[in-house]
Short mmCIF file of C-alpha atoms in Angstrom, two decimals:
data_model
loop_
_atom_site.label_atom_id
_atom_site.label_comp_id
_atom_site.label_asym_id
_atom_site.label_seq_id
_atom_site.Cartn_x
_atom_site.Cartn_y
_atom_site.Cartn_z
CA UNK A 1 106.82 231.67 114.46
CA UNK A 2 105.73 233.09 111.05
CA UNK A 3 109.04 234.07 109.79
CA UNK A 4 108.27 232.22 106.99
CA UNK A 5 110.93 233.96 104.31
CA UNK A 6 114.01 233.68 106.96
CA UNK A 7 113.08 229.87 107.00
CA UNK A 8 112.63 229.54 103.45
CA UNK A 9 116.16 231.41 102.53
CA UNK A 10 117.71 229.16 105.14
CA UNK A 11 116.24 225.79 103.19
CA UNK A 12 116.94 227.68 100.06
CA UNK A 13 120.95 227.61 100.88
CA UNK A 14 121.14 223.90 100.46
CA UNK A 15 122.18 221.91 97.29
CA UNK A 16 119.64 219.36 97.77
CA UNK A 17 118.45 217.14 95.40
CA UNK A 18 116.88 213.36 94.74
CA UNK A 19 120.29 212.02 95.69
CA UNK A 20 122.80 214.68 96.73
CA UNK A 21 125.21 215.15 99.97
CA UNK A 22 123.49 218.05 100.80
CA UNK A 23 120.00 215.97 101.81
CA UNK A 24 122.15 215.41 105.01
CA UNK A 25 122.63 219.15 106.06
CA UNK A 26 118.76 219.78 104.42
CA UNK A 27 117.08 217.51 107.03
CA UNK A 28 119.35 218.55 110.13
CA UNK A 29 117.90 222.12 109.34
CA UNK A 30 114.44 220.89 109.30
CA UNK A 31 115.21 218.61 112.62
CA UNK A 32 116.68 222.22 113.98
CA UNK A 33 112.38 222.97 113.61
CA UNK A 34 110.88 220.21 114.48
CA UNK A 35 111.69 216.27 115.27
CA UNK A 36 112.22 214.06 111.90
CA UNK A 37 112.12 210.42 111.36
CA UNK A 38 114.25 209.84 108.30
CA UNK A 39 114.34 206.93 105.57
CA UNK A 40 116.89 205.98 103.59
CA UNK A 41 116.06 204.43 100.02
CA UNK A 42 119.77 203.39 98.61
CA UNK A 43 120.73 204.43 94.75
CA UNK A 44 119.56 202.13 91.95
CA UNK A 45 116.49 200.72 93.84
CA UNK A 46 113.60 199.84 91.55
CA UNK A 47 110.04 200.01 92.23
CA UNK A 48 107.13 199.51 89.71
CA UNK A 49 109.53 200.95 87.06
CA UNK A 50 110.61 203.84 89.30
CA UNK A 51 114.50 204.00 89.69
CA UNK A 52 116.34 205.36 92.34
CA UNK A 53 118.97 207.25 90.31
CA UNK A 54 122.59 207.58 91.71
CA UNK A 55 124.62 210.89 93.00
CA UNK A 56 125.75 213.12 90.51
CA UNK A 57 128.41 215.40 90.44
CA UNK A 58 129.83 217.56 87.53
CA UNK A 59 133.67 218.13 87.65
CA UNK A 60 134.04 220.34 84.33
CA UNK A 61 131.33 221.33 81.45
CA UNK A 62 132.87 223.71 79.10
CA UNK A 63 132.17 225.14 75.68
CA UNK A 64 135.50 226.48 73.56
CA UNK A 65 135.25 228.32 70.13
CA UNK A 66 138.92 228.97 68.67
CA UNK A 67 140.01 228.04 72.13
CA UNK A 68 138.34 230.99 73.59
CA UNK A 69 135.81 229.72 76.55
CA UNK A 70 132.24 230.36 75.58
CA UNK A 71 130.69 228.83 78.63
CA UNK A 72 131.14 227.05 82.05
CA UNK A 73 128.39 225.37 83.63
CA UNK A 74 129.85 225.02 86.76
CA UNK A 75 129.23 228.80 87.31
CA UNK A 76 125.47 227.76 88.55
CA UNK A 77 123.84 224.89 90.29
CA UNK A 78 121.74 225.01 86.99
CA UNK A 79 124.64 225.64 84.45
CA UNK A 80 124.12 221.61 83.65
CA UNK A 81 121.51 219.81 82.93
CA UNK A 82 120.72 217.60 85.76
CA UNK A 83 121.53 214.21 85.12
CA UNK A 84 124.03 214.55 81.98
CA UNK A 85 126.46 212.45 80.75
CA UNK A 86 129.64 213.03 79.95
CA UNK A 87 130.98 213.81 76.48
CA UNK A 88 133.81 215.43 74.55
CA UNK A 89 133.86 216.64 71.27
CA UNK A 90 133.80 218.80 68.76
CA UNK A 91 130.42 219.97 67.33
CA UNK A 92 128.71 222.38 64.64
CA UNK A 93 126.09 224.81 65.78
CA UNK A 94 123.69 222.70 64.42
CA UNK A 95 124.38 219.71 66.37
CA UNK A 96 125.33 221.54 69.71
CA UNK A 97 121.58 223.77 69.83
CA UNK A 98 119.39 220.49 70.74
CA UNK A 99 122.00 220.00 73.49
CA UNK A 100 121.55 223.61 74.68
CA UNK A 101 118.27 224.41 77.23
CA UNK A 102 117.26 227.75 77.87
CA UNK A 103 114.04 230.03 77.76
CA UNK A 104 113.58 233.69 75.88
CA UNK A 105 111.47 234.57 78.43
CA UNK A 106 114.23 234.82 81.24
CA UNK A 107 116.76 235.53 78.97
CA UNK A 108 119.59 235.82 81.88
CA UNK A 109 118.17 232.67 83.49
CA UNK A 110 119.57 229.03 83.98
CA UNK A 111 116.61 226.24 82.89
CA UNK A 112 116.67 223.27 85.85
CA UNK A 113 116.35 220.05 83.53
CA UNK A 114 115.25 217.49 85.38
CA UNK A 115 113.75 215.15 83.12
CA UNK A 116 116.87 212.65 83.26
CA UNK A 117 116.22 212.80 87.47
CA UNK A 118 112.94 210.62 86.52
CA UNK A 119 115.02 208.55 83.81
CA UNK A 120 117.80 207.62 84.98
CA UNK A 121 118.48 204.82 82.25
CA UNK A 122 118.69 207.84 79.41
CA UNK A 123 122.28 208.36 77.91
CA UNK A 124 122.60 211.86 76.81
CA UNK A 125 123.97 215.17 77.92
CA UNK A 126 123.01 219.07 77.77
CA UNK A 127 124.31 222.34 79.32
CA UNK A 128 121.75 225.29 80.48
CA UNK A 129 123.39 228.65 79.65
CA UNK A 130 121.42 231.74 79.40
CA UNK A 131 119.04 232.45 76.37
CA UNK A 132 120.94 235.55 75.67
CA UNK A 133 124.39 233.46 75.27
CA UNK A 134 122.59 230.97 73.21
CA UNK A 135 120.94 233.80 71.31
CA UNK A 136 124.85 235.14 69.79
CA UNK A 137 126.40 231.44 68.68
CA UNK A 138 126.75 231.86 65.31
CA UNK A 139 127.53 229.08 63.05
CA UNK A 140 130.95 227.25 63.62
CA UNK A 141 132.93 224.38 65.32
CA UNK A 142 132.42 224.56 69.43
CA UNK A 143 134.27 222.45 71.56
CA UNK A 144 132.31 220.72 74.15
CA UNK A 145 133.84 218.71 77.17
CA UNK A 146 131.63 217.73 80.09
CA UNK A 147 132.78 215.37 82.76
CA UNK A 148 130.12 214.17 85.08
CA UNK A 149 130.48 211.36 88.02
CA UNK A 150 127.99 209.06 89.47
CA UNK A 151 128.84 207.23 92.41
CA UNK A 152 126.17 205.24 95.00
CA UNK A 153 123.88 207.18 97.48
CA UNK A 154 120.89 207.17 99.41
CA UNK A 155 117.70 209.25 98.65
CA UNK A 156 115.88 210.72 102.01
CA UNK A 157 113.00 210.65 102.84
CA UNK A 158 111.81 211.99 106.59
CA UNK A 159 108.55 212.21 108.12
CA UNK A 160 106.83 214.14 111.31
CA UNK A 161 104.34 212.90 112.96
CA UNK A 162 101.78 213.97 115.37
CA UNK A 163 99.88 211.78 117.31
CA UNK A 164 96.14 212.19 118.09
CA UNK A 165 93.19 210.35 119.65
CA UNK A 166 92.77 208.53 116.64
CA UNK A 167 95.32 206.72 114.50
CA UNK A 168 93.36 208.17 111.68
CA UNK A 169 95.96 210.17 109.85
CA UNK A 170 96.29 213.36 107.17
CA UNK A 171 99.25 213.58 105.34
CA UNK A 172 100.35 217.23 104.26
CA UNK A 173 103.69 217.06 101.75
CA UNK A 174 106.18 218.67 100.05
CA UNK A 175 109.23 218.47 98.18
CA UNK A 176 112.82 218.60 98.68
CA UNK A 177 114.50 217.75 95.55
CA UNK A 178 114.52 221.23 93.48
CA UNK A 179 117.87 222.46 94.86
CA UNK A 180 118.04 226.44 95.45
CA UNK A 181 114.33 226.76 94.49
CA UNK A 182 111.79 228.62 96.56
CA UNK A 183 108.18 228.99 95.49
CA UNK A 184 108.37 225.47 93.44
CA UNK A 185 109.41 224.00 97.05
CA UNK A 186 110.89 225.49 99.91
CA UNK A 187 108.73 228.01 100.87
CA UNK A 188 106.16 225.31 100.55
CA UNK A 189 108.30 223.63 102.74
CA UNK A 190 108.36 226.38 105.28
CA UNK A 191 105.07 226.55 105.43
CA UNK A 192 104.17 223.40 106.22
CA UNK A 193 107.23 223.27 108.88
CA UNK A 194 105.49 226.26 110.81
CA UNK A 195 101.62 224.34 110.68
CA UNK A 196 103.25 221.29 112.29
CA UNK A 197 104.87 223.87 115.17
CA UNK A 198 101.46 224.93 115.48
CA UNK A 199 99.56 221.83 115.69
CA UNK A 200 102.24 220.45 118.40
CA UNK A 201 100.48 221.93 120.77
CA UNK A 202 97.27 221.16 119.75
CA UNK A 203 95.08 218.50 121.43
CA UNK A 204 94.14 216.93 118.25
CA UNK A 205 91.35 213.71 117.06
CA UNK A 206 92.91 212.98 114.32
CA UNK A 207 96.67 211.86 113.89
CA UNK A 208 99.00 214.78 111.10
CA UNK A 209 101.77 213.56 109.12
CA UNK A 210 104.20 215.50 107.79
CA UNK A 211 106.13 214.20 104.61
CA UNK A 212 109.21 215.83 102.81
CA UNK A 213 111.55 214.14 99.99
CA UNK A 214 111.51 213.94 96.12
CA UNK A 215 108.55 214.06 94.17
CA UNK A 216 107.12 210.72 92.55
CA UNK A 217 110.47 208.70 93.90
CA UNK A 218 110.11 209.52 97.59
CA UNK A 219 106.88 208.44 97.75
CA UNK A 220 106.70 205.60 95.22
CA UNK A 221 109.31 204.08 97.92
CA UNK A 222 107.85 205.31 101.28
CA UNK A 223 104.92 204.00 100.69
CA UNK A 224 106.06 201.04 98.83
CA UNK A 225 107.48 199.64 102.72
CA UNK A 226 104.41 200.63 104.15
CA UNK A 227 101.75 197.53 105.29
CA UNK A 228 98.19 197.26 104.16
CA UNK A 229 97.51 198.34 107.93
CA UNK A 230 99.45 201.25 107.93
CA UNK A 231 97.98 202.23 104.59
CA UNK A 232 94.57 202.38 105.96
CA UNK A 233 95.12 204.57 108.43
CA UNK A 234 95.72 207.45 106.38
CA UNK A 235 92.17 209.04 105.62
CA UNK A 236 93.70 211.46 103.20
CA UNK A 237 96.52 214.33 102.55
CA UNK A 238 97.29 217.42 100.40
CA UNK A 239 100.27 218.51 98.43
CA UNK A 240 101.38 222.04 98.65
CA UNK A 241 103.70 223.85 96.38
CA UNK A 242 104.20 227.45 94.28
CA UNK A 243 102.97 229.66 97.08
CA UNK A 244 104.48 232.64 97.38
CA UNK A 245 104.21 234.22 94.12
CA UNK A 246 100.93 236.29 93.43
CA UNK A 247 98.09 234.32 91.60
CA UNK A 248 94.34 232.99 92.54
CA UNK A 249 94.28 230.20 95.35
CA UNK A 250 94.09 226.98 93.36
CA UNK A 251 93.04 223.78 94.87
CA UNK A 252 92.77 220.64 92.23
CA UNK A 253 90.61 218.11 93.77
CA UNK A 254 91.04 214.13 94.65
CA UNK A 255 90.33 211.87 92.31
CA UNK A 256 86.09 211.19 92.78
CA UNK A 257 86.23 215.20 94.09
CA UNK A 258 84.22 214.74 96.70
CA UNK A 259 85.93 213.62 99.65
CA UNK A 260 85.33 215.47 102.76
CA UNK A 261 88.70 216.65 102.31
CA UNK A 262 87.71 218.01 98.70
CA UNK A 263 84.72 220.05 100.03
CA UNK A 264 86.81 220.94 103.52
CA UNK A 265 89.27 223.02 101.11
CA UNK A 266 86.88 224.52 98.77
CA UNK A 267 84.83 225.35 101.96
CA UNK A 268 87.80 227.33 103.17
CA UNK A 269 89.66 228.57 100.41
CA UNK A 270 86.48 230.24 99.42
CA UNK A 271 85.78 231.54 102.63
CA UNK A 272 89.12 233.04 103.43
CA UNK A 273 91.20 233.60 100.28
CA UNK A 274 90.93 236.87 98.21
CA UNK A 275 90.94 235.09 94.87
CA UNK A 276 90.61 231.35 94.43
CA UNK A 277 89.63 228.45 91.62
CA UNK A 278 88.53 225.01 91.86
CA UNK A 279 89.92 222.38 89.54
CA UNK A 280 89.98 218.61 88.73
CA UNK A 281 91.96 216.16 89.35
CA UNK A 282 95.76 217.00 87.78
CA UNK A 283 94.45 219.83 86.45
CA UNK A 284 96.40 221.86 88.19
CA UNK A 285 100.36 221.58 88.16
CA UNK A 286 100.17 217.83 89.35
CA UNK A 287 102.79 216.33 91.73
CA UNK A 288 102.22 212.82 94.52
CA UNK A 289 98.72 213.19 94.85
CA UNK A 290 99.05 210.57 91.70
CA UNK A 291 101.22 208.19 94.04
CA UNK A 292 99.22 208.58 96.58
CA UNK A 293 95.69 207.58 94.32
CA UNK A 294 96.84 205.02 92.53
CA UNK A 295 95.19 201.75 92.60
CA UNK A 296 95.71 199.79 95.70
CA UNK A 297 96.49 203.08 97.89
CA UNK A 298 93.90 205.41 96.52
CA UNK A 299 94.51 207.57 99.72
CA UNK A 300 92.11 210.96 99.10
CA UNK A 301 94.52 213.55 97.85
CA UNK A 302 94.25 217.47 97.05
CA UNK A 303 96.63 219.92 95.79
CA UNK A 304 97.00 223.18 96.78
CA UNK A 305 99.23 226.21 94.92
CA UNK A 306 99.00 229.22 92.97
CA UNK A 307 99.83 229.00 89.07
CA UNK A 308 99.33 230.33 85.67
CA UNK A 309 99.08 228.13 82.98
CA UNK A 310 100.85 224.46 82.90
CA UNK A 311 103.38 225.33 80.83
CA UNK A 312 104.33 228.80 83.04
CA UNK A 313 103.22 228.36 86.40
CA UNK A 314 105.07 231.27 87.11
CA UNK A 315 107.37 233.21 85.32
CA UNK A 316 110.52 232.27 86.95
CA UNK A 317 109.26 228.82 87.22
CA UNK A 318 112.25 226.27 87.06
CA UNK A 319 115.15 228.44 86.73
CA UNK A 320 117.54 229.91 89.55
CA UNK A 321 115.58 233.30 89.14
CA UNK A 322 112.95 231.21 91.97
CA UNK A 323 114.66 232.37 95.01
CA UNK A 324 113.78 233.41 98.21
CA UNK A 325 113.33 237.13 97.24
CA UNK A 326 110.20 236.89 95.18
CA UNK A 327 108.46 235.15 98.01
CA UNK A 328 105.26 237.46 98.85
CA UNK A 329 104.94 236.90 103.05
CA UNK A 330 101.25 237.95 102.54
CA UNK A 331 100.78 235.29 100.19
CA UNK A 332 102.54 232.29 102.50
CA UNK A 333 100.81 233.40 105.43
CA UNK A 334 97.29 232.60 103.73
CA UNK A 335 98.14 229.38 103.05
CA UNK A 336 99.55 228.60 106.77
CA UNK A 337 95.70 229.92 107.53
CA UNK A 338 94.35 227.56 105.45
CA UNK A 339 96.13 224.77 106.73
CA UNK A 340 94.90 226.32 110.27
CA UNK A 341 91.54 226.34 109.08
CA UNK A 342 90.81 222.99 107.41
CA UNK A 343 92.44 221.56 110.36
CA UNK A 344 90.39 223.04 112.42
CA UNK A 345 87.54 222.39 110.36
CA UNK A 346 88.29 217.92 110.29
CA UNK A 347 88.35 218.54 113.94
CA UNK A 348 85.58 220.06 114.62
CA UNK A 349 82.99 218.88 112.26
CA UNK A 350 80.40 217.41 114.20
CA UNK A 351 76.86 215.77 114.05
CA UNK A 352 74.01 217.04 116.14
CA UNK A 353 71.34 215.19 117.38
CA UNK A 354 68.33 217.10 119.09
CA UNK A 355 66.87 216.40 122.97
CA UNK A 356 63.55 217.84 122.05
CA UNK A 357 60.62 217.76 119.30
CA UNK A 358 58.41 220.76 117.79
CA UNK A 359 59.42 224.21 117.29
CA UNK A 360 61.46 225.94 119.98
CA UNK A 361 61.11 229.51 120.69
CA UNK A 362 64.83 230.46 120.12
CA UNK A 363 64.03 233.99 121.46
CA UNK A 364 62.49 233.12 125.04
CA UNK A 365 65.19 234.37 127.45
CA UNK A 366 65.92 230.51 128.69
CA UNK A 367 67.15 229.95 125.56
CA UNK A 368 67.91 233.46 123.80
CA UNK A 369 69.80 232.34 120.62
CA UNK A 370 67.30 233.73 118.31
CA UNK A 371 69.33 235.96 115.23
CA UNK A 372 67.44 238.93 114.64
CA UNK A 373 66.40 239.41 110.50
CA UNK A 374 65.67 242.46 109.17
CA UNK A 375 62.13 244.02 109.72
CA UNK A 376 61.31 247.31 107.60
CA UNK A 377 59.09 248.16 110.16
CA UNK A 378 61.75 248.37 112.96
CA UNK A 379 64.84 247.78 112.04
CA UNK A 380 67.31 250.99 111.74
CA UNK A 381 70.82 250.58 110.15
CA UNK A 382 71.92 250.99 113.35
CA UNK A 383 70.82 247.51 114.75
CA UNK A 384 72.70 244.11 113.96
CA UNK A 385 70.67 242.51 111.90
CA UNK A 386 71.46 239.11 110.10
CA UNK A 387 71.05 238.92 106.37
CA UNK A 388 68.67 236.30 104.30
CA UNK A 389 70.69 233.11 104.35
CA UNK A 390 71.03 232.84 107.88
CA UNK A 391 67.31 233.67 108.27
CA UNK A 392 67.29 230.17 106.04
CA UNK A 393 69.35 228.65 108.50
CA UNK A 394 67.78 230.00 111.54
CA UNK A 395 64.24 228.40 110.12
CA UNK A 396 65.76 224.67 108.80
CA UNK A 397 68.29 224.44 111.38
CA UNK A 398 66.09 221.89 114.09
CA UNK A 399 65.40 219.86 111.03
CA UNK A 400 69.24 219.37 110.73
CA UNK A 401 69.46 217.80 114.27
CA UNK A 402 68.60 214.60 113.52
CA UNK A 403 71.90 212.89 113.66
CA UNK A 404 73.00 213.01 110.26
CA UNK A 405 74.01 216.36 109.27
CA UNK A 406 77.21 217.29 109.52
CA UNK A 407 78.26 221.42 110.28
CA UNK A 408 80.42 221.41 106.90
CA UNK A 409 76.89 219.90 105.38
CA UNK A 410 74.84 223.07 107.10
CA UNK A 411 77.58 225.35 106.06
CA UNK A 412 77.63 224.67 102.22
CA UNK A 413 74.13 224.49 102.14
CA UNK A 414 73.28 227.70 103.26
CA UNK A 415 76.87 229.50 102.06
CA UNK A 416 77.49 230.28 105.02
CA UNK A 417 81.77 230.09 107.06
CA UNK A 418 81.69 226.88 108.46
CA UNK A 419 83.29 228.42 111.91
CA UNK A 420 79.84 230.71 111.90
CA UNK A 421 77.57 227.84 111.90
CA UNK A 422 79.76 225.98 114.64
CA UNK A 423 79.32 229.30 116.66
CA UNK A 424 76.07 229.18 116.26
CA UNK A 425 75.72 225.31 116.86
CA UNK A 426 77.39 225.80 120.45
CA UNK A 427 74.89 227.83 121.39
CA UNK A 428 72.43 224.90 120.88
CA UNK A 429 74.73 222.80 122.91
CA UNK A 430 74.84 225.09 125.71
CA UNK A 431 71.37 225.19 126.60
CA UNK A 432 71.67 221.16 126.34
CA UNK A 433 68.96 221.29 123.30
CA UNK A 434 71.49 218.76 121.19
CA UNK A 435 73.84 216.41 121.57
CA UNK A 436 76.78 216.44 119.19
CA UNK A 437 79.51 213.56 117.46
CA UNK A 438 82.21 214.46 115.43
CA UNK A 439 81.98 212.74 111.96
CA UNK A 440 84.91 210.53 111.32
CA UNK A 441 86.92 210.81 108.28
CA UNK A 442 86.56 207.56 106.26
CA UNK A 443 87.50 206.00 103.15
CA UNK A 444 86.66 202.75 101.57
CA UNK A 445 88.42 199.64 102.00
CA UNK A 446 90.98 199.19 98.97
CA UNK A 447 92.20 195.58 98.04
CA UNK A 448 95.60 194.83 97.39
CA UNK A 449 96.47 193.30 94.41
CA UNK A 450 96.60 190.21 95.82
CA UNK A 451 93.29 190.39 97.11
CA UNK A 452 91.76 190.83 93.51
CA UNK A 453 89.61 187.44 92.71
CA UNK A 454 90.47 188.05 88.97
CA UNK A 455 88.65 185.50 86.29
CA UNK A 456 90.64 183.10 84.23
#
């Protein structure tokens, strides 16, 4: 169940991609996990700008000097720059370097260029050979020949889904379309793949949706088919990614930051992570949670990785040095915990309304759910005793039952684990003192754009 790296190797083996014939052998491994609906979105499809681009294939990509062969960037998945043209000709240094992508920081490493993926209209060309090739050109004539094919294809898209009491659905997501890559996707993926075996099980409120395809373009067009009724069912969703590598716990909130869904994650993130930050909105290494806020959808959306700095995520951060092998299992399985935890949390966080007024004696023996505080006078360091802030909670709790309070409300306001205070809360319930409701997720209503009653 929580051989997450075997899973993530497995995805890793696949030359996936926006549009690629791999997609079809990536999804029937995921189906091997668990049951996939999949959507097909044909090449050259427009949307709000957004193009579909076509399937790309590269048949040669070669650099000659004095007929000796410098380079061939069919050696890697990487060697070419994703997208290129063709071309053939012959070039000085000067004018072949600003076709030439690599970093000095992995100087053995092959750069994934993906801008073109996102523009498919641009007509231009580059190779990705190692920094420490590029670093040893000297000046000259270099003979360049690239031949690249496009040809019509379909983009996937699937989607799991498991059904609850509600129609109410979360969406969690990830990508598919960085081919070979681990932490910046398919251990993500992984992940995600083993919450949703989890949760199968699982008597559930709420409806869970899992979503896998291309960033931006997969979702632009999922949702794009999607009815105004279908679009208000989903109460929010996160966006996972970069999770295996070692770095704080970052979660960059929704868009207003304070969603239930925003305070859910901080709630547990700070509660059961070893190092964590909070951020804004896209200040974090952004992805969907932009498709799935902007205006008309404005679905609540978090997202959740680990990274360094915008510019360097991680070190090995889109290159084919982001395999399987630097994948940290301790570091994957707290995220499938938090996952496990903020489900948990939606599902549980209830209201509590009280079946009694004035001050109950928590200690009689009819009720005995009194927490013991400290008491210099006789308390040893022997005895459990319970430290200040749930003496806090212990004297403001009754006040709490009145209908409105939520546990995730109690919890943050006394800093105390939300799954303490629910403990605690049951005991309540138990001696039929309260009576409790789960608080709904909800969002507000969001016009379409031909709802808008604009002024001429």
């Amino acid at each position: 169940m929580n051989d997450l790296i075997s899973l993530t190797k497995d995805l890793c083996q696949i030359p996936s991609g926006i549009v690629a014939d791999g997609n079809e052998r990536l999804f029937k491994r995921i189906s091997d996990e668990i049951d996939l609906e999949i959507f097909r979105y044909p090449s050259g499809s427009e949307h709000n700008g957004w193009v579909i681009p076509h399937k790309w294939t590269v048949e040669t990509a070669t650099i000659h000097r004095d007929s000796e062969l410098i380079y061939d960037g069919t050696i890697n998945a990487l060697g070419v720059a994703h997208y290129s043209r063709s071309f053939k000709g012959r070039l000085s240094l000067e004018e072949l370097k600003p076709h030439l992508y690599s970093i000095p920081s992995l100087p053995e490493a092959h750069v994934f260029h993906c801008t073109w993926l996102y523009r498919p209209w641009v007509e231009d060309w580059g190779l990705c050979p190692p920094y420490n090739l590029v670093r040893t050109l000297s000046p000259g004539a270099y003979d360049v020949e690239i031949k690249t094919r496009f040809e019509p294809g379909d983009m996937l898209v699937g989607h799991h889904h498991k059904q609850g009491r509600s129609d109410k659905t979360f969406v969690f997501q990830s990508n598919t379309c960085h081919p070979y890559m681990a932490n910046d996707g398919f251990a993500g993926t992984a992940v995600m793949i083993r919450l949703f075996q989890w949760l199968r099980e699982k008597d559930t409120h709420y409806s869970y949706r899992l979503l896998l395809g291309p960033e931006h373009q997969g979702t632009v067009f999922y949702l794009r088919d999607h009815t105004r009724a279908e679009i208000d069912r989903y109460v929010g969703g996160v966006f996972g990614e970069m999770m295996g590598t070692d770095g704080d716990f970052v979660v960059a909130s929704s868009f207003h930051g304070n969603n239930v869904i925003d305070r859910a994650f901080r709630h547990v993130v700070s509660k059961n992570t070893r190092r964590c930050r909070f951020v804004g909105f896209r200040e974090s290494v952004g992805n969907d949670e932009t498709v799935w806020e902007a205006p008309g959808v404005e679905v609540p959306f978090v997202q959740v990785n680990r990274f360094q700095s915008h510019s360097v995520p991680f070190p090995e951060y889109h290159t084919n040095f982001d395999n399987a092998d630097l994948m940290d299992p301790e570091q994957l399985d707290e995220f499938l915990g938090v996952f496990q935890k903020v489900i948990l949390l939606l599902e549980n966080n209830i209201t509590i309304k009280r079946r009694f007024d004035g001050l109950i004696a928590l200690s009689n023996p009819k009720f005995d759910i009194y927490k013991e505080r400290f008491d210099p006078s006789k308390s040893s360091s022997s005895e459990r005793v319970h430290g200040a802030a749930w003496g806090g909670l212990q004297d403001s709790i009754p006040r709490y039952f009145d209908g409105r309070w939520s546990i995730l409300d109690i919890a943050e306001k006394h800093d105390i684990d939300f799954f303490e205070v629910q403990e605690y809360v049951k005991q309540f319930v138990g001696k039929k003192l309260v009576d409790t409701e789960l608080q709904e997720l909800t969002r507000p209503y969001v016009p379409c754009f031909e709802e808008l009653d604009y002024e001429t």
